[in-house]
């Protein structure tokens, strides 16, 4: 039965551990019907003995109306604020055979939180019968109830009786991590009431593992002290970032406060007859003391002193044994001055004092003469001299020895002037100057008239004349920290050619202002200049070293001049010339101003000024493949009525062919008899020919695309057995230049004067006409496009040959 009572008591201890209530009243009732707060059976008990009271309730014979089923005992308490707490309930089981109940505890368990794991599934509480209170207290003082981080939670405990019946849960809200501002950390309950000047002992009873600090800074688990005033005396418990605070109120019991009718220091002499007394009060005893020694038999409210010295009286209350002590009253026979002897002072005035007490009168003297109106127990000496005081009390008179006062001159209080603001950034300074040219000692130890201050602090200056000194008011200096001096990181070389750039990045992520005004961490620089960055923390700033960026100029961009057409046949060439006379490097590796090109490709020239370079636009050269004649025509002899054949072979199967005489005319019938065939094939056939000139020279022009190749000259020899026809005499005729550009010359003998000519394109369309009127006729071709054309001489000779225009 004791065990059950202890569990109930410990649950109430939980209240005291965490909420610090004082129990004002309690009540209980049996059964399941709650009559309401204050309607149960009252429990009367002095605070602190609840375990015995509850045990007696359970152990005594109560009238139980039902013996066939368990019933409940219900207990609740009321605190000193008249707040009723929750019900503590316990099931009472009856032995069916004896109709007796047993509340012996066979087991107990607890769990933290709101979820019930089930009977027998909690954390066991190991304790023998009668020791459950200590067991529960241990549970509550461990971190089990102090490490919940989500706010207030429940502490749950249940017991099992001798018949293995589990009782209901006892539940109590606990406040971890300071959620409850009234955490109970002090074992003693309050308020504590003591006599003045008595000792109090307090014991820490909070969670284990926390660092304890009492109100006076001590760290022990127990503290003993003498309260000087009534009020709260507390302790804090800290673990990590969690701190709990608890305090207890200490009050004083009424104590006697005796006073002596004659107060202070009183002059006496042989004729004096005085009595020391205090007010007699009921329930109070007295004891007199001389020089802190008890005076035997001096136990009344009055005392007649017989010797000089310091007297006081103690009064003791017979109701609570509290003691009160009076102030001391001192009896003396010789006047004295404080300070005594000789006084050399830089302070004006020098304060002189003597003993003050009931009945004393005073007269101060300077150099033996009375000082007018100097009749109090103190005097402010403003000039040098010998001072004394005469004290009179009734018929008693005493004059003190002299105190020789020397008042030294004091230098003027110095002032401090500043060279600028006294709040600045690290690395800055301010100059302080004393108003005194000599005798300076600064608070930092310097002895010059001016000092340079670079650190935070309160600065003053003291000026000394060798005997006395004066100190200035304090001047405060605040030195704000500067950010770390930034550095600049360049993304590449800081010397480059016009058109390039470099990215400069500050080492500080924030607070940047560049010398060009930018406020980003990085800037892109494309012009010459010195660049720095300043970083600010909102109060102070720091500037980096400068980074120089050098942008070298580019030379003028060169152009390329071609000596002719940039498309030509294989075997030809063209000269490309740079507009710059120096510093040239061609894409083909040449380093002269001009280079001769014979191959297709894109050509450019780069001009350098020794530091930077620039490249021209591309010039495209197209070299077309030429025709190589692999088989040439050979001389032939033609027989009248016979046939001669000339052949030619080129390297390109797609070539075109044009046979011509050496006069540049196409093959026509050049006599009144004869026939030619294949003048545009690679084989020429000549048959039944009679020549005016027995030896006829001719060649073949091989064309592929825009390129031509001319074969060697072959000679046709004809048998003249038939004789010459005078009209078939050879007519000299030529065309040049061929190929032509803007004109051609036709050269002919007089037999062709007046003959018409027609120029045809290759599709047979007439594009130009005219007549031969002189030995040499100049024919304009500027209206014609580039390409190949046929020119035909009309008349008896009807000659045709091919020309080319560029």
Short mmCIF file of N, CA, C and O in Angstrom, two decimals, residues 138 278 353 362 373 613:
data_model
loop_
_atom_site.label_atom_id
_atom_site.label_comp_id
_atom_site.label_asym_id
_atom_site.label_seq_id
_atom_site.Cartn_x
_atom_site.Cartn_y
_atom_site.Cartn_z
N UNK A 138 13.92 10.00 -10.03
CA UNK A 138 15.08 9.77 -10.88
C UNK A 138 14.70 9.85 -12.35
O UNK A 138 15.41 10.44 -13.18
N UNK A 278 17.30 52.75 25.59
CA UNK A 278 16.50 52.41 24.42
C UNK A 278 15.07 52.22 24.86
O UNK A 278 14.79 52.08 26.07
N UNK A 353 37.00 67.27 9.33
CA UNK A 353 35.84 66.83 10.10
C UNK A 353 36.27 66.38 11.48
O UNK A 353 37.44 66.02 11.72
N UNK A 362 30.47 73.18 18.17
CA UNK A 362 31.78 73.20 17.51
C UNK A 362 32.16 74.63 17.18
O UNK A 362 31.31 75.49 16.88
N UNK A 373 31.28 81.67 11.81
CA UNK A 373 30.21 80.77 11.30
C UNK A 373 30.71 79.35 11.04
O UNK A 373 29.99 78.55 10.43
N UNK A 613 48.59 42.97 -85.52
CA UNK A 613 48.46 42.68 -86.94
C UNK A 613 47.00 42.67 -87.32
O UNK A 613 46.12 42.49 -86.48
#
